[in-house]
Amino acid sequence: MRILTVSDFNIALAAEALKSGLLVAFPTETVYGLGADGFNPTALARVFEVKNRPRFDPLIIHIARVEGLELAADLDLLEKESRQKTGLLCENLWPGPLTLILPKKREVPELATAGLATVAVRLPDHPAAQKLIALSTGAVAAPSANPFGRLSPTRADHVRDQLGDRVDLILDGGRTRVGVESTVLDMTGPSPRILRPGGVPQERIEALIGPVESPPGQGGPVSAPGQLKSHYAPRTPLTLHHPEEMAALTYEAGTGCLFFRGASRDRWLRYIPGAGPFPGIRVLSEEGNTSEAAANLFDILHQLDRLGLSRIRAEEAPLFGLGPAINDRLRKAAAREPSED
Ligand code: AMP
Ligand code: MG
């Protein structure tokens, strides 16, 4: 495996690698993706193998420009109203962390969509990702570049540490900006439905196209594996707590605390005898900004996971902006079975 810094030359090299069937991890604005040529079934099969991802979990096809949508999706198969809404979303929220579920073109291999008649498509808001996709076949399947169910990578070294030589090439573009995966929105039903909360808040989508159905509660049928109960999990057991509960915790050595905002940490510290320093105390956003918190989430979880703590207690994020996407990731991290390793 080679790690190459993002440059025009290295992107061109990586595009050639993709075209010859190799796997290239690359930065997007959400997290690092594990890229394979979207039309090459052998390369797609390797993505599932390398990630240890179940074959029933379909991949997102990444495109380089809005017009590239026709490579993967057939908008003519949508009802008129859904087609209009899809147009509005593409115009206003692409490039960006929004994945649309649309009717699939026949040319997209079954493996990419897990045999579904629909396909997930996204136009990433990252210049290196766009160049790479444009120079390859224009359609790159790219799930997050981590083993299935584990923490998503927001830095090149997260990819290296988790996948090592199982990936052929890593393009290093530094830390990702948004830090949580895309919002997955299904446009194929009678009304648009969020299958996974992510980098675009529900409020922004609704301001454009009107009400959308929100993510179903736990326990329903799995139509997007982002809904699987356990996912995005650190090795250290994690529990999720309401802010009031978090403030009342007693200090236990070996337990990490992940506060949403600086004020919550300060409130907690006032009741803890002794001045610290306490290892394993982290804050997602000092000011309590949900976008900043999302950008820090996986990086801080990776850090906490390396400290050898016996558990992590995490404070719930508020229910606006990227808060629901953060809570979704934390809830799934908390659902991990201790026996999973
Ligand atoms: P990942 O790329 O690992 O962040 O995950 C992609 C997400 O998109 C998963 O939750 C998939 O289940 C979802 N997804 C991809 N294709 C489809 C599809 N055709 N229908 C519903 N969900 C999909
Ligand atoms: Mg993933």
mmCIF file of C-alpha atoms and ligand atoms in Angstrom:
data_model
loop_
_atom_site.group_PDB
_atom_site.id
_atom_site.type_symbol
_atom_site.label_atom_id
_atom_site.label_comp_id
_atom_site.label_asym_id
_atom_site.label_seq_id
_atom_site.Cartn_x
_atom_site.Cartn_y
_atom_site.Cartn_z
ATOM 1 C CA MET A 1 0.000 0.000 0.000
ATOM 2 C CA ARG A 2 1.256 3.483 -0.837
ATOM 3 C CA ILE A 3 0.159 6.796 0.682
ATOM 4 C CA LEU A 4 0.391 9.714 -1.744
ATOM 5 C CA THR A 5 -0.316 13.349 -0.936
ATOM 6 C CA VAL A 6 -3.064 14.918 -3.027
ATOM 7 C CA SER A 7 -1.618 16.613 -6.157
ATOM 8 C CA ASP A 8 -2.720 16.671 -9.797
ATOM 9 C CA PHE A 9 -0.037 14.137 -10.661
ATOM 10 C CA ASN A 10 -0.971 11.742 -7.857
ATOM 11 C CA ILE A 11 -4.683 12.064 -8.588
ATOM 12 C CA ALA A 12 -4.006 11.094 -12.220
ATOM 13 C CA LEU A 13 -1.985 8.115 -10.989
ATOM 14 C CA ALA A 14 -4.800 7.098 -8.659
ATOM 15 C CA ALA A 15 -7.348 7.378 -11.480
ATOM 16 C CA GLU A 16 -5.256 4.972 -13.581
ATOM 17 C CA ALA A 17 -5.132 2.602 -10.615
ATOM 18 C CA LEU A 18 -8.944 2.717 -10.335
ATOM 19 C CA LYS A 19 -9.335 2.055 -14.057
ATOM 20 C CA SER A 20 -7.113 -1.002 -13.782
ATOM 21 C CA GLY A 21 -9.297 -2.439 -11.021
ATOM 22 C CA LEU A 22 -7.286 -1.416 -7.945
ATOM 23 C CA LEU A 23 -8.781 0.019 -4.742
ATOM 24 C CA VAL A 24 -7.972 3.637 -3.908
ATOM 25 C CA ALA A 25 -8.873 5.294 -0.624
ATOM 26 C CA PHE A 26 -9.512 8.998 -1.144
ATOM 27 C CA PRO A 27 -10.713 12.022 0.824
ATOM 28 C CA THR A 28 -14.228 13.420 0.465
ATOM 29 C CA GLU A 29 -15.800 16.172 2.566
ATOM 30 C CA THR A 30 -17.544 13.549 4.746
ATOM 31 C CA VAL A 31 -15.083 10.723 5.471
ATOM 32 C CA TYR A 32 -12.419 8.836 3.473
ATOM 33 C CA GLY A 33 -13.932 6.529 0.866
ATOM 34 C CA LEU A 34 -12.652 3.164 -0.332
ATOM 35 C CA GLY A 35 -12.978 3.671 -4.076
ATOM 36 C CA ALA A 36 -13.484 1.095 -6.814
ATOM 37 C CA ASP A 37 -14.534 1.538 -10.432
ATOM 38 C CA GLY A 38 -18.337 1.479 -10.226
ATOM 39 C CA PHE A 39 -18.639 -0.600 -13.397
ATOM 40 C CA ASN A 40 -16.013 -3.237 -12.560
ATOM 41 C CA PRO A 41 -17.629 -6.185 -10.732
ATOM 42 C CA THR A 42 -14.284 -7.705 -9.737
ATOM 43 C CA ALA A 43 -13.131 -4.470 -8.110
ATOM 44 C CA LEU A 44 -16.549 -4.098 -6.436
ATOM 45 C CA ALA A 45 -16.297 -7.622 -5.040
ATOM 46 C CA ARG A 46 -12.926 -6.722 -3.515
ATOM 47 C CA VAL A 47 -14.473 -3.740 -1.711
ATOM 48 C CA PHE A 48 -16.852 -6.093 0.115
ATOM 49 C CA GLU A 49 -13.999 -8.460 0.911
ATOM 50 C CA VAL A 50 -11.587 -5.801 2.147
ATOM 51 C CA LYS A 51 -14.213 -4.174 4.370
ATOM 52 C CA ASN A 52 -15.716 -7.476 5.423
ATOM 53 C CA ARG A 53 -18.985 -5.862 4.409
ATOM 54 C CA PRO A 54 -22.083 -8.018 3.941
ATOM 55 C CA ARG A 55 -23.104 -8.332 0.311
ATOM 56 C CA PHE A 56 -26.619 -7.125 1.126
ATOM 57 C CA ASP A 57 -25.248 -3.660 2.033
ATOM 58 C CA PRO A 58 -25.270 -1.621 -1.215
ATOM 59 C CA LEU A 59 -22.562 0.912 -2.109
ATOM 60 C CA ILE A 60 -22.842 4.609 -2.929
ATOM 61 C CA ILE A 61 -21.808 5.553 -6.482
ATOM 62 C CA HIS A 62 -19.833 8.811 -6.492
ATOM 63 C CA ILE A 63 -19.972 11.056 -9.551
ATOM 64 C CA ALA A 64 -17.882 14.069 -10.604
ATOM 65 C CA ARG A 65 -20.617 16.417 -11.869
ATOM 66 C CA VAL A 66 -24.411 16.563 -11.829
ATOM 67 C CA GLU A 67 -24.630 15.378 -15.466
ATOM 68 C CA GLY A 68 -22.851 12.189 -14.387
ATOM 69 C CA LEU A 69 -26.084 11.169 -12.667
ATOM 70 C CA GLU A 70 -27.259 9.551 -15.907
ATOM 71 C CA LEU A 71 -24.391 7.072 -15.756
ATOM 72 C CA ALA A 72 -26.014 5.376 -12.787
ATOM 73 C CA ALA A 73 -29.635 6.509 -12.381
ATOM 74 C CA ASP A 74 -32.715 6.546 -14.611
ATOM 75 C CA LEU A 75 -34.748 9.605 -13.620
ATOM 76 C CA ASP A 76 -37.434 8.794 -16.209
ATOM 77 C CA LEU A 77 -38.612 6.014 -13.932
ATOM 78 C CA LEU A 78 -39.455 8.506 -11.153
ATOM 79 C CA GLU A 79 -42.931 10.024 -10.654
ATOM 80 C CA LYS A 80 -43.055 13.624 -11.924
ATOM 81 C CA GLU A 81 -43.092 15.189 -8.456
ATOM 82 C CA SER A 82 -40.120 13.127 -7.242
ATOM 83 C CA ARG A 83 -38.253 14.023 -10.414
ATOM 84 C CA GLN A 84 -38.823 17.729 -9.790
ATOM 85 C CA LYS A 85 -37.740 17.420 -6.163
ATOM 86 C CA THR A 86 -34.654 15.464 -7.213
ATOM 87 C CA GLY A 87 -33.776 18.286 -9.619
ATOM 88 C CA LEU A 88 -34.112 20.872 -6.863
ATOM 89 C CA LEU A 89 -31.923 18.855 -4.501
ATOM 90 C CA CYS A 90 -29.200 18.302 -7.111
ATOM 91 C CA GLU A 91 -29.176 21.977 -8.050
ATOM 92 C CA ASN A 92 -29.024 23.263 -4.501
ATOM 93 C CA LEU A 93 -27.311 20.654 -2.348
ATOM 94 C CA TRP A 94 -24.818 19.067 -4.753
ATOM 95 C CA PRO A 95 -21.929 18.913 -4.532
ATOM 96 C CA GLY A 96 -22.434 17.995 -0.888
ATOM 97 C CA PRO A 97 -23.074 15.336 1.750
ATOM 98 C CA LEU A 98 -26.424 14.185 0.341
ATOM 99 C CA THR A 99 -26.907 10.720 -1.179
ATOM 100 C CA LEU A 100 -30.004 10.175 -3.305
ATOM 101 C CA ILE A 101 -31.635 6.776 -3.788
ATOM 102 C CA LEU A 102 -32.938 6.656 -7.367
ATOM 103 C CA PRO A 103 -34.034 4.057 -9.953
ATOM 104 C CA LYS A 104 -30.955 2.222 -11.201
ATOM 105 C CA LYS A 105 -29.582 2.091 -14.739
ATOM 106 C CA ARG A 106 -29.072 -1.429 -16.075
ATOM 107 C CA GLU A 107 -25.348 -0.773 -16.646
ATOM 108 C CA VAL A 108 -24.671 -0.558 -12.893
ATOM 109 C CA PRO A 109 -23.538 -4.012 -11.697
ATOM 110 C CA GLU A 110 -25.918 -5.814 -9.321
ATOM 111 C CA LEU A 111 -23.086 -6.127 -6.828
ATOM 112 C CA ALA A 112 -22.958 -2.340 -6.340
ATOM 113 C CA THR A 113 -26.639 -2.153 -5.445
ATOM 114 C CA ALA A 114 -26.936 -5.522 -3.671
ATOM 115 C CA GLY A 115 -29.433 -6.627 -6.283
ATOM 116 C CA LEU A 116 -31.818 -3.712 -5.623
ATOM 117 C CA ALA A 117 -33.643 -1.909 -8.434
ATOM 118 C CA THR A 118 -32.413 1.356 -6.940
ATOM 119 C CA VAL A 119 -28.988 2.974 -6.748
ATOM 120 C CA ALA A 120 -27.414 5.390 -4.255
ATOM 121 C CA VAL A 121 -25.656 8.358 -5.905
ATOM 122 C CA ARG A 122 -23.682 11.273 -4.530
ATOM 123 C CA LEU A 123 -21.593 14.166 -5.858
ATOM 124 C CA PRO A 124 -18.909 14.854 -3.225
ATOM 125 C CA ASP A 125 -17.886 18.427 -2.412
ATOM 126 C CA HIS A 126 -14.151 17.844 -2.532
ATOM 127 C CA PRO A 127 -11.918 18.963 -5.423
ATOM 128 C CA ALA A 128 -9.573 15.947 -5.229
ATOM 129 C CA ALA A 129 -12.498 13.503 -5.152
ATOM 130 C CA GLN A 130 -14.138 15.205 -8.121
ATOM 131 C CA LYS A 131 -10.912 15.176 -10.172
ATOM 132 C CA LEU A 132 -10.239 11.550 -9.347
ATOM 133 C CA ILE A 133 -13.752 10.475 -10.370
ATOM 134 C CA ALA A 134 -13.691 12.601 -13.550
ATOM 135 C CA LEU A 135 -10.346 11.080 -14.626
ATOM 136 C CA SER A 136 -11.535 7.516 -14.025
ATOM 137 C CA THR A 137 -14.838 6.164 -15.384
ATOM 138 C CA GLY A 138 -16.982 8.937 -13.880
ATOM 139 C CA ALA A 139 -18.675 6.548 -11.434
ATOM 140 C CA VAL A 140 -16.729 5.394 -8.383
ATOM 141 C CA ALA A 141 -18.268 3.164 -5.727
ATOM 142 C CA ALA A 142 -16.925 4.297 -2.386
ATOM 143 C CA PRO A 143 -18.100 3.157 1.029
ATOM 144 C CA SER A 144 -16.211 4.490 4.026
ATOM 145 C CA ALA A 145 -12.622 3.183 4.096
ATOM 146 C CA ASN A 146 -12.904 1.186 7.330
ATOM 147 C CA PRO A 147 -13.736 -2.399 8.277
ATOM 148 C CA PHE A 148 -17.515 -2.886 8.341
ATOM 149 C CA GLY A 149 -19.091 -1.692 11.584
ATOM 150 C CA ARG A 150 -16.031 0.169 12.872
ATOM 151 C CA LEU A 151 -15.222 3.876 13.255
ATOM 152 C CA SER A 152 -15.205 5.815 10.002
ATOM 153 C CA PRO A 153 -11.892 7.374 8.859
ATOM 154 C CA THR A 154 -11.531 11.150 8.789
ATOM 155 C CA ARG A 155 -7.742 11.106 8.204
ATOM 156 C CA ALA A 156 -5.455 9.099 5.914
ATOM 157 C CA ASP A 157 -3.759 7.441 8.904
ATOM 158 C CA HIS A 158 -7.134 6.132 10.124
ATOM 159 C CA VAL A 159 -7.363 4.279 6.792
ATOM 160 C CA ARG A 160 -3.787 3.030 7.023
ATOM 161 C CA ASP A 161 -4.255 1.830 10.620
ATOM 162 C CA GLN A 162 -7.552 0.052 9.941
ATOM 163 C CA LEU A 163 -7.091 -1.385 6.434
ATOM 164 C CA GLY A 164 -3.285 -1.473 5.966
ATOM 165 C CA ASP A 165 -2.179 -3.418 2.916
ATOM 166 C CA ARG A 166 -5.699 -4.475 2.043
ATOM 167 C CA VAL A 167 -5.983 -1.166 0.165
ATOM 168 C CA ASP A 168 -3.691 -0.511 -2.828
ATOM 169 C CA LEU A 169 -3.331 3.269 -2.590
ATOM 170 C CA ILE A 170 -4.337 6.027 -0.179
ATOM 171 C CA LEU A 171 -4.625 9.629 -1.356
ATOM 172 C CA ASP A 172 -3.889 11.833 1.643
ATOM 173 C CA GLY A 173 -5.865 15.075 1.569
ATOM 174 C CA GLY A 174 -5.672 15.841 5.300
ATOM 175 C CA ARG A 175 -8.595 15.883 7.675
ATOM 176 C CA THR A 176 -12.112 15.739 6.227
ATOM 177 C CA ARG A 177 -14.300 18.818 6.669
ATOM 178 C CA VAL A 178 -17.783 17.515 7.532
ATOM 179 C CA GLY A 179 -16.699 14.418 9.425
ATOM 180 C CA VAL A 180 -19.926 12.373 9.341
ATOM 181 C CA GLU A 181 -21.295 10.399 6.391
ATOM 182 C CA SER A 182 -23.833 11.744 3.927
ATOM 183 C CA THR A 183 -27.547 12.006 4.576
ATOM 184 C CA VAL A 184 -29.220 9.174 2.623
ATOM 185 C CA LEU A 185 -32.546 10.248 1.093
ATOM 186 C CA ASP A 186 -34.818 7.812 -0.741
ATOM 187 C CA MET A 187 -36.586 9.522 -3.656
ATOM 188 C CA THR A 188 -38.256 6.387 -5.038
ATOM 189 C CA GLY A 189 -41.215 6.119 -2.649
ATOM 190 C CA PRO A 190 -44.488 8.084 -2.544
ATOM 191 C CA SER A 191 -42.701 10.779 -0.507
ATOM 192 C CA PRO A 192 -38.984 11.404 0.154
ATOM 193 C CA ARG A 193 -37.652 9.519 3.168
ATOM 194 C CA ILE A 194 -34.404 9.909 5.109
ATOM 195 C CA LEU A 195 -32.811 6.471 5.550
ATOM 196 C CA ARG A 196 -29.756 7.753 7.406
ATOM 197 C CA PRO A 197 -29.230 11.183 9.020
ATOM 198 C CA GLY A 198 -25.939 12.728 7.910
ATOM 199 C CA GLY A 199 -24.032 15.792 6.735
ATOM 200 C CA VAL A 200 -27.045 17.694 5.368
ATOM 201 C CA PRO A 201 -29.561 18.529 8.136
ATOM 202 C CA GLN A 202 -33.190 17.508 7.581
ATOM 203 C CA GLU A 203 -34.180 21.193 7.983
ATOM 204 C CA ARG A 204 -32.169 22.156 4.888
ATOM 205 C CA ILE A 205 -33.785 19.460 2.780
ATOM 206 C CA GLU A 206 -37.288 20.402 3.951
ATOM 207 C CA ALA A 207 -36.679 24.095 3.223
ATOM 208 C CA LEU A 208 -36.194 23.073 -0.418
ATOM 209 C CA ILE A 209 -38.721 20.301 -1.064
ATOM 210 C CA GLY A 210 -41.148 20.350 1.862
ATOM 211 C CA PRO A 211 -41.683 17.658 4.498
ATOM 212 C CA VAL A 212 -39.667 14.443 4.340
ATOM 213 C CA GLU A 213 -40.121 11.310 6.422
ATOM 214 C CA SER A 214 -37.499 11.006 9.156
ATOM 215 C CA PRO A 215 -35.381 7.985 9.967
ATOM 216 C CA PRO A 216 -37.490 5.158 11.349
ATOM 217 C CA GLY A 217 -36.929 4.224 14.987
ATOM 218 C CA GLN A 218 -34.841 1.221 15.906
ATOM 219 C CA GLY A 219 -36.127 -2.243 15.213
ATOM 220 C CA GLY A 220 -37.875 -1.720 11.854
ATOM 221 C CA PRO A 221 -36.896 -3.635 8.721
ATOM 222 C CA VAL A 222 -33.401 -2.846 7.446
ATOM 223 C CA SER A 223 -33.705 -0.950 4.185
ATOM 224 C CA ALA A 224 -30.385 0.868 4.603
ATOM 225 C CA PRO A 225 -27.702 -0.919 6.594
ATOM 226 C CA GLY A 226 -26.685 2.439 8.056
ATOM 227 C CA GLN A 227 -29.757 1.475 10.103
ATOM 228 C CA LEU A 228 -28.163 -1.667 11.493
ATOM 229 C CA LYS A 229 -28.206 -1.333 15.243
ATOM 230 C CA SER A 230 -24.486 -1.641 15.792
ATOM 231 C CA HIS A 231 -22.177 0.358 13.532
ATOM 232 C CA TYR A 232 -19.511 3.091 13.671
ATOM 233 C CA ALA A 233 -18.206 1.398 16.820
ATOM 234 C CA PRO A 234 -15.005 1.985 18.770
ATOM 235 C CA ARG A 235 -13.459 -1.076 20.437
ATOM 236 C CA THR A 236 -14.077 0.498 23.832
ATOM 237 C CA PRO A 237 -17.651 -0.001 25.104
ATOM 238 C CA LEU A 238 -19.609 3.246 24.899
ATOM 239 C CA THR A 239 -22.773 4.443 26.635
ATOM 240 C CA LEU A 240 -24.889 7.438 25.649
ATOM 241 C CA HIS A 241 -26.226 9.874 28.259
ATOM 242 C CA HIS A 242 -28.636 12.784 28.503
ATOM 243 C CA PRO A 243 -26.804 16.046 29.451
ATOM 244 C CA GLU A 244 -28.381 16.041 32.957
ATOM 245 C CA GLU A 245 -27.224 12.484 33.532
ATOM 246 C CA MET A 246 -23.752 13.344 32.254
ATOM 247 C CA ALA A 247 -23.427 16.282 34.693
ATOM 248 C CA ALA A 248 -24.218 13.993 37.632
ATOM 249 C CA LEU A 249 -21.633 11.283 36.826
ATOM 250 C CA THR A 250 -19.022 10.500 39.431
ATOM 251 C CA TYR A 251 -15.430 10.279 38.214
ATOM 252 C CA GLU A 252 -14.188 6.745 37.668
ATOM 253 C CA ALA A 253 -10.563 6.101 36.740
ATOM 254 C CA GLY A 254 -10.339 4.395 33.365
ATOM 255 C CA THR A 255 -13.615 5.857 32.129
ATOM 256 C CA GLY A 256 -13.541 8.377 29.300
ATOM 257 C CA CYS A 257 -16.076 11.206 29.035
ATOM 258 C CA LEU A 258 -17.036 12.696 25.694
ATOM 259 C CA PHE A 259 -18.919 15.953 26.275
ATOM 260 C CA PHE A 260 -20.858 17.638 23.526
ATOM 261 C CA ARG A 261 -20.038 21.192 24.645
ATOM 262 C CA GLY A 262 -17.425 22.891 26.833
ATOM 263 C CA ALA A 263 -20.096 24.159 29.246
ATOM 264 C CA SER A 264 -21.148 20.571 30.047
ATOM 265 C CA ARG A 265 -17.571 19.580 30.863
ATOM 266 C CA ASP A 266 -17.106 22.674 33.077
ATOM 267 C CA ARG A 267 -20.348 21.968 34.923
ATOM 268 C CA TRP A 268 -19.229 18.397 35.559
ATOM 269 C CA LEU A 269 -15.717 19.429 36.660
ATOM 270 C CA ARG A 270 -17.154 21.735 39.348
ATOM 271 C CA TYR A 271 -18.490 18.714 41.209
ATOM 272 C CA ILE A 272 -15.418 16.531 40.859
ATOM 273 C CA PRO A 273 -13.024 16.678 43.784
ATOM 274 C CA GLY A 274 -9.383 17.226 42.802
ATOM 275 C CA ALA A 275 -8.203 19.265 39.887
ATOM 276 C CA GLY A 276 -7.276 16.527 37.452
ATOM 277 C CA PRO A 277 -5.816 16.376 34.845
ATOM 278 C CA PHE A 278 -8.222 13.660 33.764
ATOM 279 C CA PRO A 279 -7.123 11.610 30.802
ATOM 280 C CA GLY A 280 -9.900 10.634 28.463
ATOM 281 C CA ILE A 281 -11.995 13.795 28.884
ATOM 282 C CA ARG A 282 -12.901 15.312 25.510
ATOM 283 C CA VAL A 283 -15.305 17.899 24.107
ATOM 284 C CA LEU A 284 -16.822 17.728 20.592
ATOM 285 C CA SER A 285 -17.303 21.495 20.306
ATOM 286 C CA GLU A 286 -16.346 24.081 22.956
ATOM 287 C CA GLU A 287 -19.119 26.408 21.733
ATOM 288 C CA GLY A 288 -21.633 23.621 21.193
ATOM 289 C CA ASN A 289 -21.717 24.001 17.406
ATOM 290 C CA THR A 290 -23.155 20.847 15.781
ATOM 291 C CA SER A 291 -21.114 21.142 12.551
ATOM 292 C CA GLU A 292 -17.852 21.515 14.455
ATOM 293 C CA ALA A 293 -18.869 18.624 16.708
ATOM 294 C CA ALA A 294 -19.598 16.385 13.695
ATOM 295 C CA ALA A 295 -16.227 17.255 12.154
ATOM 296 C CA ASN A 296 -14.486 16.189 15.383
ATOM 297 C CA LEU A 297 -16.606 13.134 16.208
ATOM 298 C CA PHE A 298 -14.744 10.208 14.590
ATOM 299 C CA ASP A 299 -11.303 11.719 15.161
ATOM 300 C CA ILE A 300 -11.949 12.052 18.892
ATOM 301 C CA LEU A 301 -13.492 8.560 19.068
ATOM 302 C CA HIS A 302 -10.348 7.191 17.367
ATOM 303 C CA GLN A 303 -8.223 9.042 19.975
ATOM 304 C CA LEU A 304 -10.276 7.778 22.930
ATOM 305 C CA ASP A 305 -10.188 4.271 21.526
ATOM 306 C CA ARG A 306 -6.379 4.313 21.662
ATOM 307 C CA LEU A 307 -6.243 5.188 25.384
ATOM 308 C CA GLY A 308 -7.099 1.710 26.660
ATOM 309 C CA LEU A 309 -10.126 2.956 28.626
ATOM 310 C CA SER A 310 -12.599 0.474 30.074
ATOM 311 C CA ARG A 311 -15.526 2.526 28.801
ATOM 312 C CA ILE A 312 -16.552 5.813 27.221
ATOM 313 C CA ARG A 313 -19.551 7.844 28.382
ATOM 314 C CA ALA A 314 -20.855 10.202 25.701
ATOM 315 C CA GLU A 315 -23.249 13.133 26.004
ATOM 316 C CA GLU A 316 -26.163 13.352 23.568
ATOM 317 C CA ALA A 317 -26.059 16.139 20.983
ATOM 318 C CA PRO A 318 -29.000 18.559 20.604
ATOM 319 C CA LEU A 319 -31.719 17.730 18.073
ATOM 320 C CA PHE A 320 -30.981 20.367 15.420
ATOM 321 C CA GLY A 321 -28.407 20.816 12.642
ATOM 322 C CA LEU A 322 -26.011 17.862 12.578
ATOM 323 C CA GLY A 323 -27.046 16.812 16.110
ATOM 324 C CA PRO A 324 -29.304 13.963 14.894
ATOM 325 C CA ALA A 325 -26.483 12.595 12.684
ATOM 326 C CA ILE A 326 -24.100 12.667 15.676
ATOM 327 C CA ASN A 327 -26.639 10.947 17.955
ATOM 328 C CA ASP A 328 -27.276 8.309 15.285
ATOM 329 C CA ARG A 329 -23.524 7.463 15.179
ATOM 330 C CA LEU A 330 -23.218 7.471 18.985
ATOM 331 C CA ARG A 331 -26.318 5.298 19.413
ATOM 332 C CA LYS A 332 -24.942 2.763 16.957
ATOM 333 C CA ALA A 333 -21.525 2.859 18.633
ATOM 334 C CA ALA A 334 -23.320 2.159 21.926
ATOM 335 C CA ALA A 335 -25.241 -0.777 20.472
ATOM 336 C CA ARG A 336 -22.046 -2.737 19.905
ATOM 337 C CA GLU A 337 -22.043 -6.173 21.495
ATOM 338 C CA PRO A 338 -19.027 -6.611 23.795
ATOM 339 C CA SER A 339 -18.393 -9.983 22.139
ATOM 340 C CA GLU A 340 -18.076 -8.521 18.636
ATOM 341 C CA ASP A 341 -14.263 -8.433 18.450
HETATM 342 P P1 AMP B 1 -21.549 3.826 3.463
HETATM 343 O O1 AMP B 1 -21.123 4.087 2.070
HETATM 344 O O2 AMP B 1 -20.867 2.696 4.124
HETATM 345 O O3 AMP B 1 -21.509 5.074 4.287
HETATM 346 O O4 AMP B 1 -23.081 3.377 3.439
HETATM 347 C C1 AMP B 1 -23.931 3.650 2.379
HETATM 348 C C2 AMP B 1 -25.326 3.748 2.881
HETATM 349 O O5 AMP B 1 -26.218 3.947 1.781
HETATM 350 C C3 AMP B 1 -25.761 2.473 3.568
HETATM 351 O O6 AMP B 1 -26.514 2.770 4.703
HETATM 352 C C4 AMP B 1 -26.573 1.803 2.486
HETATM 353 O O7 AMP B 1 -27.507 0.932 2.984
HETATM 354 C C5 AMP B 1 -27.250 2.986 1.807
HETATM 355 N N1 AMP B 1 -27.661 2.602 0.453
HETATM 356 C C6 AMP B 1 -26.880 2.412 -0.616
HETATM 357 N N2 AMP B 1 -27.610 2.029 -1.694
HETATM 358 C C7 AMP B 1 -28.896 1.977 -1.290
HETATM 359 C C8 AMP B 1 -30.122 1.644 -1.927
HETATM 360 N N3 AMP B 1 -30.188 1.311 -3.209
HETATM 361 N N4 AMP B 1 -31.252 1.695 -1.177
HETATM 362 C C9 AMP B 1 -31.205 2.045 0.122
HETATM 363 N N5 AMP B 1 -30.067 2.380 0.774
HETATM 364 C C10 AMP B 1 -28.924 2.336 0.096
HETATM 365 MG MG MG B 2 -19.586 3.186 6.385
#
